[in-house]
XYZ file of N, CA and C in Angstrom:
600
model
N -59.462 -70.217 -6.918
C -58.854 -69.483 -5.817
C -59.654 -69.742 -4.538
N -58.961 -69.966 -3.442
C -59.632 -70.229 -2.178
C -60.301 -68.964 -1.664
N -61.400 -69.192 -0.929
C -62.167 -68.072 -0.392
C -61.309 -67.216 0.545
N -60.501 -67.882 1.366
C -59.631 -67.157 2.297
C -58.637 -66.271 1.575
N -58.080 -66.743 0.475
C -57.122 -65.953 -0.309
C -57.795 -64.738 -0.923
N -59.023 -64.917 -1.397
C -59.768 -63.808 -1.996
C -60.036 -62.720 -0.969
N -60.427 -63.134 0.251
C -60.667 -62.167 1.322
C -59.384 -61.399 1.669
N -58.271 -62.118 1.693
C -56.981 -61.477 2.008
C -56.616 -60.439 0.952
N -56.849 -60.765 -0.318
C -56.542 -59.824 -1.408
C -57.432 -58.593 -1.313
N -58.742 -58.822 -1.075
C -59.677 -57.689 -0.948
C -59.292 -56.816 0.243
N -58.921 -57.474 1.361
C -58.515 -56.732 2.557
C -57.287 -55.860 2.277
N -56.295 -56.435 1.591
C -55.074 -55.684 1.264
C -55.377 -54.507 0.340
N -56.264 -54.712 -0.628
C -56.644 -53.624 -1.541
C -57.324 -52.501 -0.768
N -58.244 -52.871 0.147
C -58.950 -51.861 0.945
C -57.987 -51.088 1.843
N -57.086 -51.813 2.510
C -56.110 -51.159 3.392
C -55.210 -50.222 2.594
N -54.691 -50.712 1.468
C -53.803 -49.899 0.623
C -54.522 -48.655 0.122
N -55.760 -48.822 -0.322
C -56.543 -47.688 -0.830
C -56.798 -46.666 0.269
N -57.106 -47.155 1.478
C -57.380 -46.259 2.608
C -56.149 -45.430 2.953
N -54.993 -46.094 3.066
C -53.768 -45.368 3.408
C -53.342 -44.422 2.288
N -53.513 -44.837 1.045
C -53.179 -43.969 -0.088
C -54.035 -42.716 -0.067
N -55.332 -42.887 0.173
C -56.241 -41.743 0.242
C -55.865 -40.828 1.404
N -55.555 -41.436 2.573
C -55.195 -40.645 3.753
C -53.926 -39.835 3.510
N -52.921 -40.455 2.892
C -51.670 -39.742 2.597
C -51.892 -38.626 1.590
N -52.715 -38.892 0.576
C -53.013 -37.863 -0.427
C -53.733 -36.687 0.213
N -54.679 -36.980 1.114
C -55.422 -35.921 1.803
C -54.497 -35.114 2.706
N -53.597 -35.806 3.422
C -52.636 -35.126 4.292
C -51.712 -34.235 3.481
N -51.227 -34.741 2.358
C -50.357 -33.965 1.481
C -51.064 -32.709 0.979
N -52.317 -32.868 0.580
C -53.091 -31.735 0.067
C -53.338 -30.697 1.155
N -53.639 -31.173 2.361
C -53.974 -30.250 3.451
C -52.754 -29.502 3.983
N -51.557 -30.082 3.829
C -50.347 -29.425 4.347
C -49.531 -28.720 3.264
N -49.959 -28.797 2.006
C -49.185 -28.210 0.905
C -48.978 -26.714 1.103
N -50.033 -26.012 1.513
C -49.930 -24.566 1.729
C -48.974 -24.226 2.854
N -49.033 -25.011 3.934
C -48.147 -24.792 5.081
C -46.692 -25.024 4.698
N -46.438 -26.091 3.944
C -45.076 -26.398 3.495
C -44.543 -25.287 2.604
N -45.382 -24.830 1.675
C -44.965 -23.752 0.770
C -44.672 -22.474 1.546
N -45.514 -22.173 2.543
C -45.296 -20.991 3.378
C -44.000 -21.082 4.153
N -43.688 -22.267 4.691
C -42.440 -22.464 5.435
C -41.218 -22.329 4.532
N -41.319 -22.833 3.300
C -40.209 -22.707 2.353
C -39.981 -21.246 1.976
N -41.068 -20.498 1.798
C -40.973 -19.079 1.470
C -40.332 -18.310 2.621
N -40.746 -18.634 3.862
C -40.168 -17.989 5.044
C -38.685 -18.327 5.169
N -38.327 -19.585 4.913
C -36.920 -19.999 4.968
C -36.093 -19.210 3.966
N -36.636 -18.985 2.768
C -35.913 -18.214 1.758
C -35.758 -16.761 2.189
N -36.809 -16.176 2.755
C -36.720 -14.795 3.235
C -35.651 -14.669 4.314
N -35.623 -15.624 5.249
C -34.622 -15.601 6.318
C -33.214 -15.741 5.753
N -33.053 -16.607 4.745
C -31.737 -16.802 4.127
C -31.266 -15.529 3.437
N -32.169 -14.847 2.748
C -31.797 -13.615 2.040
C -31.411 -12.530 3.037
N -32.157 -12.405 4.123
C -31.786 -11.438 5.160
C -30.433 -11.810 5.771
N -30.200 -13.109 5.994
C -28.939 -13.563 6.590
C -27.743 -13.215 5.710
N -27.835 -13.464 4.399
C -26.663 -13.230 3.547
C -26.290 -11.755 3.497
N -27.269 -10.879 3.750
C -26.978 -9.444 3.804
C -26.652 -8.986 5.223
N -26.575 -9.937 6.154
C -26.253 -9.644 7.551
C -27.274 -8.703 8.191
N -28.524 -8.829 7.768
C -29.625 -8.085 8.385
C -30.165 -8.970 9.506
N -30.015 -8.539 10.766
C -30.296 -9.450 11.883
C -31.776 -9.791 12.046
N -32.018 -11.071 12.308
C -33.338 -11.560 12.701
C -33.220 -11.932 14.173
N -34.004 -11.277 15.014
C -33.887 -11.494 16.454
C -34.671 -12.728 16.891
N -34.196 -13.368 17.946
C -34.890 -14.537 18.496
C -36.318 -14.167 18.873
N -37.235 -15.047 18.546
C -38.628 -14.819 18.912
C -39.425 -14.019 17.899
N -38.782 -13.591 16.805
C -39.524 -12.855 15.780
C -40.525 -13.790 15.114
N -41.743 -13.297 14.922
C -42.777 -14.093 14.270
C -42.554 -14.100 12.761
N -43.258 -14.996 12.082
C -43.171 -15.058 10.618
C -43.594 -13.734 10.003
N -44.600 -13.102 10.593
C -45.080 -11.814 10.071
C -44.024 -10.729 10.248
N -43.353 -10.715 11.394
C -42.303 -9.722 11.646
C -41.123 -9.926 10.697
N -40.763 -11.179 10.448
C -39.679 -11.473 9.502
C -40.070 -11.023 8.103
N -41.311 -11.290 7.723
C -41.805 -10.876 6.411
C -41.789 -9.359 6.270
N -42.162 -8.643 7.328
C -42.136 -7.173 7.296
C -40.710 -6.647 7.196
N -39.783 -7.288 7.914
C -38.369 -6.907 7.838
C -37.849 -7.117 6.424
N -38.230 -8.229 5.825
C -37.849 -8.538 4.441
C -38.367 -7.454 3.494
N -39.631 -7.101 3.630
C -40.233 -6.086 2.749
C -39.586 -4.717 2.941
N -39.130 -4.453 4.160
C -38.486 -3.173 4.464
C -37.139 -3.033 3.752
N -36.416 -4.149 3.613
C -35.044 -4.082 3.104
C -34.833 -4.657 1.703
N -35.700 -5.539 1.250
C -35.436 -6.307 0.023
C -36.415 -5.940 -1.090
N -35.866 -5.761 -2.281
C -36.679 -5.582 -3.490
C -36.301 -6.674 -4.480
N -37.297 -7.230 -5.132
C -37.074 -8.348 -6.051
C -37.113 -7.878 -7.500
N -36.159 -8.375 -8.286
C -36.095 -8.046 -9.707
C -35.514 -9.266 -10.441
N -35.165 -9.093 -11.696
C -34.567 -10.199 -12.456
C -33.349 -9.706 -13.233
N -32.473 -10.647 -13.543
C -31.309 -10.405 -14.396
C -31.158 -11.633 -15.275
N -31.513 -11.516 -16.542
C -31.516 -12.687 -17.410
C -32.463 -13.728 -16.846
N -31.946 -14.924 -16.574
C -32.758 -15.993 -15.983
C -32.705 -16.010 -14.459
N -31.991 -15.057 -13.873
C -31.830 -15.023 -12.419
C -32.925 -14.200 -11.754
N -33.423 -14.713 -10.612
C -34.154 -13.859 -9.679
C -33.096 -13.120 -8.875
N -33.243 -11.809 -8.775
C -32.257 -10.991 -8.067
C -32.956 -10.301 -6.901
N -32.260 -10.265 -5.758
C -32.803 -9.634 -4.563
C -31.886 -8.472 -4.190
N -32.409 -7.264 -4.299
C -31.640 -6.065 -3.964
C -31.902 -5.723 -2.503
N -30.836 -5.441 -1.757
C -30.982 -5.098 -0.344
C -30.661 -3.626 -0.132
N -31.490 -2.967 0.657
C -31.310 -1.544 0.943
C -31.300 -1.310 2.445
N -30.470 -0.356 2.862
C -30.445 0.126 4.237
C -30.521 1.639 4.160
N -31.618 2.213 4.648
C -31.833 3.665 4.551
C -31.663 4.160 3.114
N -32.269 3.462 2.177
C -32.246 3.791 0.744
C -30.871 3.633 0.097
N -29.887 3.143 0.836
C -28.574 2.862 0.255
C -28.520 1.395 -0.177
N -28.076 1.150 -1.409
C -27.992 -0.212 -1.929
C -26.840 -0.958 -1.258
N -27.162 -2.044 -0.555
C -26.133 -2.871 0.086
C -25.512 -3.848 -0.900
N -26.344 -4.376 -1.807
C -25.847 -5.341 -2.776
C -26.973 -6.150 -3.375
N -26.572 -7.228 -4.043
C -27.520 -8.097 -4.733
C -27.349 -9.529 -4.239
N -28.463 -10.241 -4.147
C -28.420 -11.671 -3.828
C -28.952 -12.460 -5.017
N -28.321 -13.599 -5.245
C -28.669 -14.458 -6.384
C -28.822 -15.896 -5.890
N -29.618 -16.706 -6.599
C -29.692 -18.126 -6.254
C -28.378 -18.842 -6.572
N -28.017 -19.776 -5.710
C -26.921 -20.720 -5.965
C -27.561 -22.071 -6.267
N -27.059 -22.764 -7.251
C -27.636 -24.067 -7.587
C -26.592 -24.919 -8.301
N -26.389 -26.120 -7.800
C -25.434 -27.019 -8.436
C -25.455 -28.383 -7.785
N -24.564 -29.245 -8.223
C -24.530 -30.632 -7.748
C -23.587 -30.793 -6.569
N -24.090 -31.427 -5.506
C -23.267 -31.816 -4.379
C -22.829 -33.263 -4.547
N -22.415 -33.881 -3.448
C -21.985 -35.277 -3.512
C -23.171 -36.220 -3.700
N -24.292 -35.938 -3.026
C -25.441 -36.846 -3.036
C -26.678 -36.264 -3.700
N -26.590 -35.081 -4.234
C -27.755 -34.460 -4.865
C -27.497 -32.983 -5.061
N -28.527 -32.264 -5.442
C -28.350 -30.839 -5.709
C -28.202 -30.059 -4.404
N -27.481 -28.957 -4.498
C -27.336 -28.003 -3.400
C -27.913 -26.684 -3.889
N -28.897 -26.159 -3.141
C -29.496 -24.872 -3.492
C -29.250 -23.890 -2.362
N -28.945 -22.657 -2.729
C -28.707 -21.649 -1.719
C -28.843 -20.251 -2.272
N -28.315 -19.299 -1.501
C -28.351 -17.877 -1.850
C -26.956 -17.311 -1.631
N -26.507 -16.474 -2.549
C -25.241 -15.754 -2.392
C -25.507 -14.264 -2.562
N -24.952 -13.454 -1.668
C -25.072 -11.997 -1.768
C -23.718 -11.404 -2.108
N -23.752 -10.376 -2.963
C -22.525 -9.714 -3.395
C -22.717 -8.203 -3.338
N -21.603 -7.493 -3.242
C -21.646 -6.034 -3.248
C -22.169 -5.531 -4.592
N -22.598 -4.250 -4.662
C -23.094 -3.706 -5.934
C -22.089 -3.833 -7.075
N -20.796 -3.819 -6.758
C -19.750 -3.938 -7.782
C -19.467 -5.391 -8.162
N -20.108 -6.318 -7.451
C -19.920 -7.762 -7.669
C -18.467 -8.197 -7.485
N -17.769 -7.539 -6.548
C -16.368 -7.889 -6.315
C -16.120 -8.489 -4.931
N -17.183 -8.585 -4.129
C -17.058 -9.130 -2.780
C -18.297 -9.951 -2.443
N -18.079 -11.132 -1.867
C -19.198 -11.922 -1.355
C -19.572 -11.373 0.018
N -20.843 -11.018 0.184
C -21.321 -10.525 1.474
C -21.730 -11.679 2.389
N -22.194 -12.770 1.797
C -22.595 -13.925 2.590
C -23.228 -14.991 1.725
N -23.277 -16.217 2.263
C -23.980 -17.312 1.584
C -24.847 -18.044 2.602
N -25.883 -18.694 2.114
C -26.704 -19.566 2.948
C -27.251 -20.678 2.059
N -27.662 -21.764 2.680
C -28.150 -22.923 1.932
C -29.619 -23.165 2.241
N -30.389 -23.409 1.189
C -31.822 -23.650 1.324
C -32.149 -25.135 1.353
N -31.421 -25.930 0.582
C -31.708 -27.367 0.501
C -30.485 -28.121 0.007
N -30.279 -29.299 0.563
C -29.210 -30.188 0.089
C -29.469 -31.589 0.617
N -28.725 -32.563 0.094
C -28.869 -33.964 0.510
C -27.551 -34.508 1.053
N -26.709 -33.629 1.571
C -25.395 -34.065 2.041
C -25.499 -34.812 3.377
N -24.505 -35.627 3.669
C -24.524 -36.508 4.839
C -24.446 -35.716 6.143
N -25.411 -35.913 7.068
C -25.337 -35.236 8.368
C -24.020 -35.563 9.075
N -23.408 -34.552 9.678
C -22.147 -34.751 10.392
C -20.922 -34.676 9.512
N -21.121 -34.760 8.194
C -20.007 -34.634 7.247
C -20.318 -33.470 6.305
N -20.733 -33.779 5.071
C -21.059 -32.708 4.136
C -22.210 -31.838 4.594
N -23.099 -32.416 5.435
C -24.224 -31.644 5.954
C -23.801 -30.485 6.833
N -22.523 -30.463 7.218
C -22.012 -29.369 8.059
C -21.905 -28.045 7.300
N -22.205 -28.049 6.003
C -22.236 -26.769 5.280
C -23.295 -25.842 5.863
N -24.261 -26.398 6.611
C -25.287 -25.583 7.268
C -24.770 -24.903 8.530
N -23.629 -25.364 9.035
C -23.126 -24.821 10.298
C -22.642 -23.386 10.124
N -22.870 -22.602 11.179
C -22.579 -21.167 11.125
C -21.114 -20.887 10.819
N -20.191 -21.664 11.423
C -18.762 -21.397 11.211
C -18.393 -21.510 9.737
N -19.008 -22.474 9.045
C -18.687 -22.670 7.631
C -19.238 -21.523 6.793
N -20.486 -21.144 7.040
C -21.108 -20.077 6.252
C -20.471 -18.716 6.543
N -20.128 -18.475 7.817
C -19.603 -17.158 8.195
C -18.229 -16.874 7.600
N -17.460 -17.906 7.250
C -16.141 -17.643 6.666
C -16.246 -17.099 5.236
N -17.450 -17.147 4.652
C -17.661 -16.540 3.335
C -18.094 -15.076 3.451
N -18.211 -14.581 4.676
C -18.684 -13.222 4.899
C -17.609 -12.218 4.482
N -17.965 -11.301 3.582
C -17.089 -10.202 3.132
C -15.775 -10.699 2.523
N -15.859 -11.738 1.704
C -14.673 -12.248 1.012
C -14.490 -11.505 -0.304
N -13.320 -10.908 -0.475
C -12.997 -10.262 -1.752
C -12.787 -11.332 -2.814
N -13.402 -11.132 -3.964
C -13.277 -12.104 -5.049
C -12.005 -11.861 -5.843
N -11.404 -12.933 -6.309
C -10.263 -12.795 -7.197
C -10.685 -12.154 -8.510
N -9.719 -11.677 -9.263
C -10.017 -11.001 -10.534
C -10.417 -11.990 -11.619
N -9.926 -13.225 -11.510
C -10.210 -14.219 -12.546
C -10.711 -15.509 -11.908
N -11.271 -16.356 -12.724
C -11.786 -17.659 -12.288
C -10.620 -18.596 -11.952
N -10.650 -19.346 -10.842
C -11.680 -19.363 -9.802
C -11.553 -18.158 -8.875
N -12.687 -17.650 -8.438
C -12.718 -16.423 -7.647
C -12.458 -16.677 -6.170
N -12.827 -17.875 -5.699
C -12.655 -18.258 -4.293
C -12.048 -19.654 -4.262
N -11.153 -19.901 -3.314
C -10.582 -21.245 -3.191
C -10.283 -21.538 -1.728
N -10.054 -22.801 -1.422
C -9.784 -23.220 -0.046
C -8.299 -23.147 0.271
N -7.997 -22.424 1.338
C -6.659 -22.421 1.913
C -6.759 -21.661 3.229
N -6.307 -22.209 4.338
C -6.557 -21.579 5.631
C -5.804 -20.271 5.835
N -6.443 -19.404 6.626
C -5.796 -18.217 7.202
C -5.270 -17.228 6.191
N -5.976 -17.044 5.090
C -5.613 -15.967 4.177
C -6.877 -15.262 3.726
N -6.764 -13.982 3.459
C -7.922 -13.212 3.019
C -8.402 -13.720 1.662
N -9.715 -13.841 1.542
C -10.283 -14.259 0.265
C -10.361 -15.746 0.064
N -9.942 -16.516 1.080
C -10.011 -17.970 0.965
C -10.620 -18.539 2.234
N -11.116 -19.765 2.164
C -11.829 -20.357 3.291
C -11.358 -21.782 3.549
N -11.717 -22.306 4.725
C -11.366 -23.675 5.100
C -12.433 -24.648 4.621
N -11.993 -25.805 4.119
C -12.939 -26.862 3.759
C -13.346 -27.613 5.025
N -14.345 -28.480 4.896
C -14.826 -29.273 6.031
C -14.013 -30.557 6.112
N -13.399 -30.796 7.262
C -12.607 -32.011 7.454
C -13.505 -33.239 7.324
N -13.097 -34.193 6.489
C -13.876 -35.405 6.282
C -14.975 -35.274 5.251
N -15.085 -34.097 4.652
C -16.133 -33.879 3.642
C -15.540 -33.129 2.452
N -14.443 -33.663 1.948
C -13.717 -33.007 0.858
C -14.575 -32.840 -0.383
N -15.343 -33.875 -0.741
C -16.146 -33.820 -1.971
C -17.228 -32.753 -1.877
N -17.903 -32.668 -0.732
C -18.940 -31.643 -0.556
C -18.319 -30.256 -0.532
N -17.190 -30.106 0.163
C -16.502 -28.811 0.213
C -16.128 -28.346 -1.187
N -15.593 -29.263 -1.982
C -15.225 -28.928 -3.362
C -16.465 -28.576 -4.177
N -17.560 -29.323 -3.964
C -18.800 -29.056 -4.701
C -19.324 -27.659 -4.398
N -19.299 -27.262 -3.119
C -19.761 -25.921 -2.734
C -18.916 -24.860 -3.421
N -17.603 -25.056 -3.391
C -16.707 -24.089 -4.028
C -16.942 -24.017 -5.533
N -17.132 -25.171 -6.164
C -17.407 -25.197 -7.610
C -18.700 -24.460 -7.935
N -19.740 -24.686 -7.115
C -21.022 -24.011 -7.333
C -20.847 -22.502 -7.223
N -20.153 -22.060 -6.175
C -19.937 -20.620 -5.986
C -19.179 -20.038 -7.167
N -18.067 -20.659 -7.536
C -17.254 -20.126 -8.634
C -18.003 -20.123 -9.962
N -18.721 -21.202 -10.264
C -19.481 -21.271 -11.520
C -20.579 -20.214 -11.550
N -21.335 -20.108 -10.444
C -22.443 -19.153 -10.426
C -21.953 -17.711 -10.412
N -20.877 -17.433 -9.673
C -20.311 -16.078 -9.687
C -19.859 -15.718 -11.094
N -19.224 -16.654 -11.770
C -18.773 -16.414 -13.143
C -19.957 -16.100 -14.062
N -21.027 -16.887 -13.946
C -22.223 -16.661 -14.768
C -22.876 -15.330 -14.431
N -22.953 -15.012 -13.137
C -23.544 -13.738 -12.705
C -22.757 -12.572 -13.281
N -21.425 -12.630 -13.172
C -20.592 -11.542 -13.691
C -20.773 -11.379 -15.199
N -20.825 -12.499 -15.914
C -21.022 -12.436 -17.369
C -22.387 -11.852 -17.708
N -23.415 -12.292 -16.999
C -24.779 -11.832 -17.261
C -24.946 -10.359 -16.914
N -24.208 -9.896 -15.891
C -24.368 -8.523 -15.407
C -23.508 -7.512 -16.150
N -22.797 -7.927 -17.176
C -21.919 -6.989 -17.892
C -22.683 -5.795 -18.454
N -23.932 -6.016 -18.809
C -24.747 -4.910 -19.321
C -25.400 -4.098 -18.227
N -25.150 -4.480 -16.962
C -25.742 -3.774 -15.827
C -26.913 -4.547 -15.253
N -27.185 -4.267 -13.986
C -28.311 -4.922 -13.304
C -29.461 -3.932 -13.197
């Protein structure tokens, strides 16, 4: 092997090792911050689905205090359940949403009345849908149309059809993602109702 080639290989190994170490150190140093941001995002989503307002300019600490004031955490079977209270009155329960979208998993939160017969709101925590198309599930207009929707008596509980109570509009140009969201909601609502038959 030529001396020049050996130097090039050693140089590449050193550069690769340096960048690998730097990335590992950066990942380690920001892991706590990332976890804290994800926790805050979940708290904000849970407050949103219960329509508990978060005002502009609220700090992370203020949001956390608002969350503690209104939300109590419990479990139902394999579900984490979030109970919301206003002046000691139970507003409802929030449950995780989880299922497959067009390009990957979609995770979110759904809130329902204590009787589990009305959706109070939904929000999304993570997804891999295409920006401008399926990614529009994050847009306020799409999420707000699920606010206070009465559920049907049988499966499917919610379906797409414009301008009628209990139904919502799909996203134009994102039929597959719209259908995936609806499937996730219907499947999870069905599982929640079955699991909650013995009470929450």
